[in-house]
């Protein structure tokens, strides 16, 4: 079993145990409701026929239609998608949006193909899983390896086959603003991470301006979180991505790092810092560590080397259960993924309502609602952890699972 799924199952089983869930309810909530694997065979611009496995998982839809991104990586598996869909169920429940949990996957390396070829694969994916997507069923969004442009192609593929300009309702979020997307969606996950960190610093009486931060991953989440936290005065002393790492104890100019990265495609080689091995990044001396790359990055092998006081999980399932135990034992405060990175799906919900109601929201409204929701939910999780003597992950899982159980129970048990 892949480790993301193992982590998700472990987190659920321990919540079920703490909450003393009845066996029939436990089994219903354990899910998944649906998981499918579909083969697509698009002909790419070079004339070759690609054989691509794609996956859709709907873990639970008791609260509302399944919501969650499309992961496009060369090694994504149906197990990963099942685990990540489950994670979305807890995330949407915890952040309080009327969605369930879903996820989809495209097993292909997006970095190995042209924009043209990617569009063909995305359109082929959309047609291949069309009957699993819909405003009342599963609404995809960007995730690792997919972007705003891909969401535009999904929407166009669906409206084109209907012969209409727009889709009838919101079929996908994270679209470009000009095609019914919402302002601020792209930055929402990274900003949400920083709002959670700010709330944690406030609880600890820690001045964000005097903190040192390390970020693993410089994609949509890591790069925005780094820029936003630097804007609040923190020093970003280390950043790593797939190709390398850079460190500077005096803090880095994140705009310049961004510029370097958009030219070279990696943080490695940035002139404003010293080169380090990407695996050394966790051991850097800092106050706050933001893992914002892949899953299962903090493991029992490296958890002891982490020197941060706060770990803010920008990625999904970045910490294995064994590593989580080590961090807890060492008193490292972990802001769990289902809370920390929920800003993205929260703003996806705003996009969904905006499109459904044919309304328009301003950036100021979106940012205010995001900041308020992150702060409010952080406060509730923090308070519940304190009251019940739990880690924030366990408190967040208790709250999230309770919400889903309440919906499952309210629906009733008859067909
Ligand atoms: N892929 C993001 C996540 O893991 C966003 C999902 C969404 O907006 O539906 O939370």
GROMACS .gro file of C-alpha atoms and ligand atoms in nm:
model
  425
    1UNK     CA    1   0.000   0.000   0.000
    2UNK     CA    2   0.133   0.344  -0.087
    3UNK     CA    3   0.233   0.559   0.203
    4UNK     CA    4  -0.013   0.847   0.142
    5UNK     CA    5  -0.302   0.603   0.172
    6UNK     CA    6  -0.139   0.443   0.476
    7UNK     CA    7  -0.114   0.784   0.645
    8UNK     CA    8  -0.476   0.874   0.564
    9UNK     CA    9  -0.604   0.539   0.693
   10UNK     CA   10  -0.396   0.567   1.008
   11UNK     CA   11  -0.527   0.918   1.078
   12UNK     CA   12  -0.885   0.807   1.024
   13UNK     CA   13  -0.857   0.486   1.227
   14UNK     CA   14  -0.711   0.669   1.524
   15UNK     CA   15  -0.989   0.931   1.509
   16UNK     CA   16  -1.251   0.654   1.485
   17UNK     CA   17  -1.097   0.494   1.792
   18UNK     CA   18  -1.087   0.819   1.992
   19UNK     CA   19  -1.447   0.899   1.896
   20UNK     CA   20  -1.562   0.543   1.968
   21UNK     CA   21  -1.741   0.520   1.633
   22UNK     CA   22  -1.998   0.248   1.595
   23UNK     CA   23  -1.874  -0.021   1.352
   24UNK     CA   24  -2.144   0.038   1.088
   25UNK     CA   25  -2.083   0.414   1.089
   26UNK     CA   26  -1.706   0.359   1.085
   27UNK     CA   27  -1.733   0.139   0.778
   28UNK     CA   28  -1.956   0.387   0.597
   29UNK     CA   29  -1.721   0.674   0.669
   30UNK     CA   30  -1.411   0.469   0.583
   31UNK     CA   31  -1.531   0.448   0.222
   32UNK     CA   32  -1.438   0.515  -0.051
   33UNK     CA   33  -1.767   0.565  -0.227
   34UNK     CA   34  -1.610   0.521  -0.570
   35UNK     CA   35  -1.267   0.472  -0.721
   36UNK     CA   36  -1.209   0.422  -1.087
   37UNK     CA   37  -0.921   0.369  -1.321
   38UNK     CA   38  -0.966   0.463  -1.685
   39UNK     CA   39  -0.722   0.421  -1.974
   40UNK     CA   40  -0.688   0.705  -2.222
   41UNK     CA   41  -0.492   0.684  -2.546
   42UNK     CA   42  -0.450   1.031  -2.692
   43UNK     CA   43  -0.239   1.086  -3.001
   44UNK     CA   44   0.026   1.346  -2.910
   45UNK     CA   45   0.156   1.616  -3.149
   46UNK     CA   46   0.466   1.403  -3.224
   47UNK     CA   47   0.235   1.138  -3.371
   48UNK     CA   48   0.285   0.892  -3.088
   49UNK     CA   49  -0.010   0.736  -2.908
   50UNK     CA   50   0.024   0.778  -2.533
   51UNK     CA   51  -0.114   0.510  -2.299
   52UNK     CA   52  -0.213   0.697  -1.988
   53UNK     CA   53  -0.379   0.568  -1.673
   54UNK     CA   54  -0.616   0.813  -1.511
   55UNK     CA   55  -0.796   0.782  -1.178
   56UNK     CA   56  -1.093   0.936  -1.001
   57UNK     CA   57  -1.172   0.883  -0.636
   58UNK     CA   58  -1.482   1.000  -0.452
   59UNK     CA   59  -1.428   0.921  -0.090
   60UNK     CA   60  -1.740   1.056   0.076
   61UNK     CA   61  -2.021   1.284  -0.036
   62UNK     CA   62  -2.243   1.297   0.272
   63UNK     CA   63  -2.190   1.673   0.318
   64UNK     CA   64  -2.186   1.758  -0.052
   65UNK     CA   65  -2.035   1.674  -0.392
   66UNK     CA   66  -1.678   1.548  -0.390
   67UNK     CA   67  -1.416   1.822  -0.423
   68UNK     CA   68  -1.045   1.792  -0.484
   69UNK     CA   69  -0.767   1.851  -0.731
   70UNK     CA   70  -0.615   1.661  -1.023
   71UNK     CA   71  -0.266   1.530  -0.954
   72UNK     CA   72  -0.054   1.481  -1.264
   73UNK     CA   73   0.275   1.308  -1.187
   74UNK     CA   74   0.461   1.017  -1.348
   75UNK     CA   75   0.408   0.791  -1.048
   76UNK     CA   76   0.064   0.874  -0.904
   77UNK     CA   77  -0.135   0.561  -0.814
   78UNK     CA   78  -0.499   0.477  -0.748
   79UNK     CA   79  -0.399   0.422  -0.383
   80UNK     CA   80  -0.260   0.778  -0.365
   81UNK     CA   81  -0.583   0.914  -0.511
   82UNK     CA   82  -0.790   0.709  -0.265
   83UNK     CA   83  -0.588   0.845   0.029
   84UNK     CA   84  -0.590   1.202  -0.099
   85UNK     CA   85  -0.967   1.189  -0.166
   86UNK     CA   86  -1.016   1.077   0.195
   87UNK     CA   87  -0.800   1.365   0.310
   88UNK     CA   88  -1.025   1.605   0.112
   89UNK     CA   89  -1.330   1.470   0.297
   90UNK     CA   90  -1.176   1.579   0.628
   91UNK     CA   91  -1.046   1.906   0.488
   92UNK     CA   92  -1.380   2.022   0.347
   93UNK     CA   93  -1.561   1.914   0.663
   94UNK     CA   94  -1.313   2.094   0.888
   95UNK     CA   95  -1.299   2.419   0.691
   96UNK     CA   96  -1.679   2.414   0.676
   97UNK     CA   97  -1.765   2.409   0.305
   98UNK     CA   98  -2.057   2.202   0.170
   99UNK     CA   99  -1.844   1.949  -0.015
  100UNK     CA  100  -1.724   1.595   0.029
  101UNK     CA  101  -1.384   1.457  -0.065
  102UNK     CA  102  -1.254   1.361  -0.408
  103UNK     CA  103  -0.933   1.355  -0.607
  104UNK     CA  104  -0.822   1.253  -0.950
  105UNK     CA  105  -0.494   1.155  -1.105
  106UNK     CA  106  -0.321   1.146  -1.441
  107UNK     CA  107  -0.017   0.919  -1.447
  108UNK     CA  108   0.211   1.120  -1.673
  109UNK     CA  109   0.504   1.357  -1.628
  110UNK     CA  110   0.381   1.705  -1.723
  111UNK     CA  111   0.738   1.837  -1.734
  112UNK     CA  112   0.822   1.600  -2.021
  113UNK     CA  113   0.572   1.740  -2.274
  114UNK     CA  114   0.482   2.060  -2.458
  115UNK     CA  115   0.182   2.276  -2.365
  116UNK     CA  116   0.009   2.144  -2.675
  117UNK     CA  117   0.057   1.780  -2.574
  118UNK     CA  118  -0.059   1.856  -2.221
  119UNK     CA  119  -0.377   2.015  -2.354
  120UNK     CA  120  -0.446   1.700  -2.555
  121UNK     CA  121  -0.396   1.479  -2.248
  122UNK     CA  122  -0.613   1.705  -2.030
  123UNK     CA  123  -0.896   1.704  -2.287
  124UNK     CA  124  -0.866   1.329  -2.326
  125UNK     CA  125  -0.876   1.290  -1.946
  126UNK     CA  126  -1.190   1.507  -1.935
  127UNK     CA  127  -1.370   1.297  -2.193
  128UNK     CA  128  -1.248   0.974  -2.037
  129UNK     CA  129  -1.386   1.054  -1.691
  130UNK     CA  130  -1.667   1.289  -1.801
  131UNK     CA  131  -1.936   1.080  -1.636
  132UNK     CA  132  -1.760   1.113  -1.300
  133UNK     CA  133  -1.744   1.496  -1.310
  134UNK     CA  134  -2.027   1.741  -1.241
  135UNK     CA  135  -2.138   2.022  -1.009
  136UNK     CA  136  -2.340   1.774  -0.801
  137UNK     CA  137  -2.091   1.487  -0.828
  138UNK     CA  138  -1.720   1.572  -0.835
  139UNK     CA  139  -1.564   1.909  -0.906
  140UNK     CA  140  -1.190   1.896  -0.985
  141UNK     CA  141  -0.934   2.175  -0.932
  142UNK     CA  142  -0.558   2.214  -0.971
  143UNK     CA  143  -0.319   2.002  -0.767
  144UNK     CA  144   0.042   1.892  -0.819
  145UNK     CA  145   0.129   1.907  -1.189
  146UNK     CA  146  -0.188   2.085  -1.303
  147UNK     CA  147  -0.259   2.455  -1.345
  148UNK     CA  148  -0.518   2.720  -1.420
  149UNK     CA  149  -0.464   2.665  -1.795
  150UNK     CA  150  -0.556   2.296  -1.757
  151UNK     CA  151  -0.878   2.389  -1.574
  152UNK     CA  152  -0.964   2.620  -1.865
  153UNK     CA  153  -0.924   2.328  -2.106
  154UNK     CA  154  -1.146   2.104  -1.891
  155UNK     CA  155  -1.418   2.365  -1.885
  156UNK     CA  156  -1.387   2.430  -2.257
  157UNK     CA  157  -1.390   2.059  -2.336
  158UNK     CA  158  -1.720   2.016  -2.149
  159UNK     CA  159  -1.893   2.331  -2.280
  160UNK     CA  160  -1.767   2.259  -2.635
  161UNK     CA  161  -1.926   1.916  -2.637
  162UNK     CA  162  -2.250   2.069  -2.507
  163UNK     CA  163  -2.233   2.327  -2.786
  164UNK     CA  164  -2.254   2.610  -2.533
  165UNK     CA  165  -2.032   2.897  -2.423
  166UNK     CA  166  -2.041   2.811  -2.056
  167UNK     CA  167  -2.111   2.498  -1.857
  168UNK     CA  168  -2.440   2.460  -1.678
  169UNK     CA  169  -2.304   2.515  -1.326
  170UNK     CA  170  -1.952   2.484  -1.187
  171UNK     CA  171  -1.772   2.174  -1.322
  172UNK     CA  172  -1.420   2.275  -1.223
  173UNK     CA  173  -1.254   2.536  -0.999
  174UNK     CA  174  -0.920   2.712  -1.024
  175UNK     CA  175  -1.008   2.842  -1.371
  176UNK     CA  176  -0.864   3.163  -1.516
  177UNK     CA  177  -1.069   3.463  -1.399
  178UNK     CA  178  -1.172   3.544  -1.756
  179UNK     CA  179  -1.341   3.201  -1.778
  180UNK     CA  180  -1.541   3.222  -1.456
  181UNK     CA  181  -1.254   3.172  -1.211
  182UNK     CA  182  -1.228   3.376  -0.895
  183UNK     CA  183  -0.968   3.638  -0.813
  184UNK     CA  184  -0.720   3.518  -0.553
  185UNK     CA  185  -0.773   3.142  -0.604
  186UNK     CA  186  -0.418   3.077  -0.724
  187UNK     CA  187  -0.266   3.235  -0.412
  188UNK     CA  188  -0.528   3.102  -0.170
  189UNK     CA  189  -0.353   2.785  -0.050
  190UNK     CA  190  -0.019   2.957   0.014
  191UNK     CA  191  -0.181   3.257   0.181
  192UNK     CA  192  -0.401   3.030   0.392
  193UNK     CA  193  -0.088   2.850   0.517
  194UNK     CA  194   0.053   3.184   0.629
  195UNK     CA  195  -0.273   3.285   0.800
  196UNK     CA  196  -0.254   2.960   0.998
  197UNK     CA  197   0.111   3.029   1.089
  198UNK     CA  198   0.023   3.385   1.197
  199UNK     CA  199  -0.254   3.251   1.421
  200UNK     CA  200  -0.012   2.999   1.573
  201UNK     CA  201   0.253   3.268   1.635
  202UNK     CA  202  -0.009   3.480   1.807
  203UNK     CA  203  -0.098   3.191   2.042
  204UNK     CA  204   0.271   3.142   2.122
  205UNK     CA  205   0.341   3.513   2.164
  206UNK     CA  206   0.595   3.484   1.881
  207UNK     CA  207   0.662   3.790   1.667
  208UNK     CA  208   0.646   3.673   1.303
  209UNK     CA  209   0.897   3.945   1.212
  210UNK     CA  210   1.164   3.776   1.420
  211UNK     CA  211   1.112   3.422   1.284
  212UNK     CA  212   1.324   3.223   1.038
  213UNK     CA  213   1.139   3.006   0.790
  214UNK     CA  214   1.233   2.710   0.572
  215UNK     CA  215   1.013   2.605   0.279
  216UNK     CA  216   1.027   2.270   0.100
  217UNK     CA  217   0.873   2.304  -0.246
  218UNK     CA  218   0.856   2.619  -0.456
  219UNK     CA  219   0.544   2.547  -0.660
  220UNK     CA  220   0.207   2.714  -0.628
  221UNK     CA  221   0.188   2.663  -0.251
  222UNK     CA  222   0.552   2.702  -0.141
  223UNK     CA  223   0.636   3.005  -0.355
  224UNK     CA  224   0.326   3.199  -0.247
  225UNK     CA  225   0.370   3.103   0.120
  226UNK     CA  226   0.737   3.212   0.108
  227UNK     CA  227   0.652   3.548  -0.049
  228UNK     CA  228   0.363   3.609   0.189
  229UNK     CA  229   0.553   3.519   0.505
  230UNK     CA  230   0.847   3.737   0.393
  231UNK     CA  231   0.599   4.021   0.344
  232UNK     CA  232   0.513   3.984   0.713
  233UNK     CA  233   0.879   4.034   0.798
  234UNK     CA  234   0.993   3.674   0.849
  235UNK     CA  235   1.331   3.567   0.708
  236UNK     CA  236   1.313   3.281   0.460
  237UNK     CA  237   1.645   3.109   0.530
  238UNK     CA  238   1.609   2.795   0.317
  239UNK     CA  239   1.413   2.672   0.015
  240UNK     CA  240   1.433   2.341  -0.169
  241UNK     CA  241   1.264   2.193  -0.472
  242UNK     CA  242   1.301   1.871  -0.669
  243UNK     CA  243   1.630   1.979  -0.827
  244UNK     CA  244   1.814   2.132  -0.534
  245UNK     CA  245   1.819   2.362  -0.235
  246UNK     CA  246   1.943   2.707  -0.134
  247UNK     CA  247   2.008   2.861   0.209
  248UNK     CA  248   2.095   3.200   0.346
  249UNK     CA  249   2.090   3.261   0.723
  250UNK     CA  250   2.027   3.634   0.661
  251UNK     CA  251   1.711   3.561   0.464
  252UNK     CA  252   1.649   3.557   0.089
  253UNK     CA  253   1.489   3.803  -0.147
  254UNK     CA  254   1.186   3.594  -0.247
  255UNK     CA  255   1.094   3.810  -0.547
  256UNK     CA  256   1.445   3.761  -0.683
  257UNK     CA  257   1.424   3.386  -0.612
  258UNK     CA  258   1.096   3.379  -0.800
  259UNK     CA  259   1.252   3.557  -1.094
  260UNK     CA  260   1.546   3.314  -1.094
  261UNK     CA  261   1.309   3.018  -1.073
  262UNK     CA  262   1.087   3.131  -1.360
  263UNK     CA  263   1.398   3.154  -1.581
  264UNK     CA  264   1.580   2.837  -1.478
  265UNK     CA  265   1.289   2.622  -1.356
  266UNK     CA  266   1.453   2.554  -1.018
  267UNK     CA  267   1.569   2.736  -0.705
  268UNK     CA  268   1.915   2.577  -0.749
  269UNK     CA  269   2.180   2.819  -0.868
  270UNK     CA  270   2.015   3.124  -0.709
  271UNK     CA  271   2.283   3.391  -0.665
  272UNK     CA  272   2.137   3.529  -0.339
  273UNK     CA  273   2.206   3.212  -0.137
  274UNK     CA  274   2.439   2.917  -0.089
  275UNK     CA  275   2.369   2.589  -0.263
  276UNK     CA  276   2.271   2.298  -0.037
  277UNK     CA  277   2.155   1.944  -0.100
  278UNK     CA  278   1.774   1.937  -0.124
  279UNK     CA  279   1.760   1.679   0.157
  280UNK     CA  280   1.950   1.907   0.394
  281UNK     CA  281   1.664   2.157   0.402
  282UNK     CA  282   1.478   1.992   0.693
  283UNK     CA  283   1.786   2.013   0.915
  284UNK     CA  284   1.834   2.389   0.870
  285UNK     CA  285   1.810   2.598   1.184
  286UNK     CA  286   1.473   2.777   1.177
  287UNK     CA  287   1.153   2.847   1.374
  288UNK     CA  288   0.897   2.749   1.112
  289UNK     CA  289   0.917   2.469   0.856
  290UNK     CA  290   0.666   2.464   0.570
  291UNK     CA  291   0.667   2.132   0.381
  292UNK     CA  292   0.488   2.228   0.059
  293UNK     CA  293   0.604   1.960  -0.182
  294UNK     CA  294   0.498   1.596  -0.211
  295UNK     CA  295   0.351   1.353   0.044
  296UNK     CA  296   0.554   1.141   0.290
  297UNK     CA  297   0.853   1.377   0.307
  298UNK     CA  298   0.890   1.392   0.686
  299UNK     CA  299   0.968   1.038   0.790
  300UNK     CA  300   1.116   0.856   1.088
  301UNK     CA  301   1.456   0.896   0.918
  302UNK     CA  302   1.457   1.277   0.921
  303UNK     CA  303   1.199   1.381   1.186
  304UNK     CA  304   1.467   1.400   1.456
  305UNK     CA  305   1.676   1.637   1.250
  306UNK     CA  306   1.398   1.898   1.225
  307UNK     CA  307   1.488   2.205   1.430
  308UNK     CA  308   1.172   2.411   1.374
  309UNK     CA  309   0.924   2.478   1.657
  310UNK     CA  310   0.632   2.489   1.414
  311UNK     CA  311   0.568   2.263   1.114
  312UNK     CA  312   0.298   2.408   0.887
  313UNK     CA  313   0.182   2.140   0.641
  314UNK     CA  314   0.134   2.313   0.306
  315UNK     CA  315   0.140   1.977   0.123
  316UNK     CA  316  -0.108   1.693   0.165
  317UNK     CA  317   0.007   1.413   0.396
  318UNK     CA  318   0.372   1.529   0.412
  319UNK     CA  319   0.429   1.360   0.751
  320UNK     CA  320   0.418   0.984   0.804
  321UNK     CA  321   0.247   0.861   1.126
  322UNK     CA  322   0.584   0.748   1.269
  323UNK     CA  323   0.736   1.090   1.204
  324UNK     CA  324   0.429   1.257   1.350
  325UNK     CA  325   0.481   1.066   1.673
  326UNK     CA  326   0.845   1.175   1.689
  327UNK     CA  327   0.753   1.540   1.629
  328UNK     CA  328   0.480   1.524   1.896
  329UNK     CA  329   0.716   1.365   2.144
  330UNK     CA  330   0.972   1.637   2.078
  331UNK     CA  331   0.710   1.909   2.132
  332UNK     CA  332   0.719   2.034   1.771
  333UNK     CA  333   0.384   2.197   1.696
  334UNK     CA  334   0.237   2.059   1.373
  335UNK     CA  335  -0.042   2.254   1.201
  336UNK     CA  336  -0.204   1.962   1.016
  337UNK     CA  337  -0.258   1.965   0.641
  338UNK     CA  338  -0.638   1.942   0.659
  339UNK     CA  339  -0.636   2.277   0.839
  340UNK     CA  340  -0.316   2.440   0.717
  341UNK     CA  341  -0.366   2.404   0.341
  342UNK     CA  342  -0.747   2.428   0.336
  343UNK     CA  343  -0.739   2.785   0.201
  344UNK     CA  344  -0.732   2.654  -0.156
  345UNK     CA  345  -1.049   2.451  -0.131
  346UNK     CA  346  -1.215   2.727   0.072
  347UNK     CA  347  -1.165   2.973  -0.215
  348UNK     CA  348  -1.269   2.699  -0.460
  349UNK     CA  349  -1.598   2.700  -0.270
  350UNK     CA  350  -1.624   3.077  -0.324
  351UNK     CA  351  -1.560   3.018  -0.696
  352UNK     CA  352  -1.832   2.752  -0.703
  353UNK     CA  353  -2.089   2.982  -0.539
  354UNK     CA  354  -1.984   3.278  -0.754
  355UNK     CA  355  -2.033   3.075  -1.072
  356UNK     CA  356  -2.354   2.911  -0.956
  357UNK     CA  357  -2.506   3.247  -0.862
  358UNK     CA  358  -2.349   3.431  -1.160
  359UNK     CA  359  -2.203   3.683  -0.921
  360UNK     CA  360  -1.868   3.855  -0.895
  361UNK     CA  361  -1.653   3.885  -0.585
  362UNK     CA  362  -1.372   4.134  -0.537
  363UNK     CA  363  -1.021   4.037  -0.430
  364UNK     CA  364  -1.071   4.224  -0.103
  365UNK     CA  365  -1.385   4.016  -0.027
  366UNK     CA  366  -1.216   3.688  -0.115
  367UNK     CA  367  -0.907   3.764   0.095
  368UNK     CA  368  -1.113   3.881   0.391
  369UNK     CA  369  -1.330   3.570   0.385
  370UNK     CA  370  -1.025   3.346   0.353
  371UNK     CA  371  -0.841   3.518   0.639
  372UNK     CA  372  -1.150   3.510   0.863
  373UNK     CA  373  -1.222   3.142   0.797
  374UNK     CA  374  -0.861   3.028   0.849
  375UNK     CA  375  -0.838   3.224   1.172
  376UNK     CA  376  -1.171   3.101   1.304
  377UNK     CA  377  -1.106   2.733   1.228
  378UNK     CA  378  -0.748   2.754   1.355
  379UNK     CA  379  -0.883   2.899   1.682
  380UNK     CA  380  -1.137   2.618   1.718
  381UNK     CA  381  -0.883   2.343   1.650
  382UNK     CA  382  -0.626   2.501   1.881
  383UNK     CA  383  -0.880   2.537   2.161
  384UNK     CA  384  -1.009   2.182   2.122
  385UNK     CA  385  -0.650   2.045   2.125
  386UNK     CA  386  -0.578   2.239   2.444
  387UNK     CA  387  -0.901   2.134   2.613
  388UNK     CA  388  -0.871   1.766   2.525
  389UNK     CA  389  -0.494   1.739   2.558
  390UNK     CA  390  -0.451   1.633   2.194
  391UNK     CA  391  -0.214   1.727   1.913
  392UNK     CA  392  -0.366   1.971   1.665
  393UNK     CA  393  -0.382   1.689   1.408
  394UNK     CA  394  -0.584   1.467   1.640
  395UNK     CA  395  -0.813   1.755   1.742
  396UNK     CA  396  -0.865   1.855   1.377
  397UNK     CA  397  -0.937   1.494   1.275
  398UNK     CA  398  -1.187   1.457   1.559
  399UNK     CA  399  -1.374   1.768   1.447
  400UNK     CA  400  -1.363   1.675   1.077
  401UNK     CA  401  -1.475   1.314   1.126
  402UNK     CA  402  -1.751   1.423   1.366
  403UNK     CA  403  -1.888   1.656   1.096
  404UNK     CA  404  -1.899   1.377   0.837
  405UNK     CA  405  -2.053   1.130   1.084
  406UNK     CA  406  -2.320   1.388   1.165
  407UNK     CA  407  -2.407   1.422   0.794
  408UNK     CA  408  -2.404   1.045   0.735
  409UNK     CA  409  -2.632   0.994   1.035
  410UNK     CA  410  -2.867   1.280   0.941
  411UNK     CA  411  -2.913   1.130   0.593
  412UNK     CA  412  -3.039   0.810   0.755
  413UNK     CA  413  -2.947   0.451   0.689
  414UNK     CA  414  -3.225   0.342   0.452
  415UNK     CA  415  -3.170   0.349   0.076
  416LIG     N1  416  -0.573   2.046  -0.468
  416LIG     C1  417  -0.610   2.132  -0.359
  416LIG     C2  418  -0.613   2.057  -0.228
  416LIG     O1  419  -0.553   1.953  -0.215
  416LIG     C3  420  -0.737   2.210  -0.387
  416LIG     C4  421  -0.860   2.130  -0.405
  416LIG     C5  422  -0.982   2.211  -0.452
  416LIG     O2  423  -0.975   2.334  -0.455
  416LIG     O3  424  -1.080   2.147  -0.484
  416LIG     O4  425  -0.666   2.103  -0.131
   0.00000   0.00000   0.00000
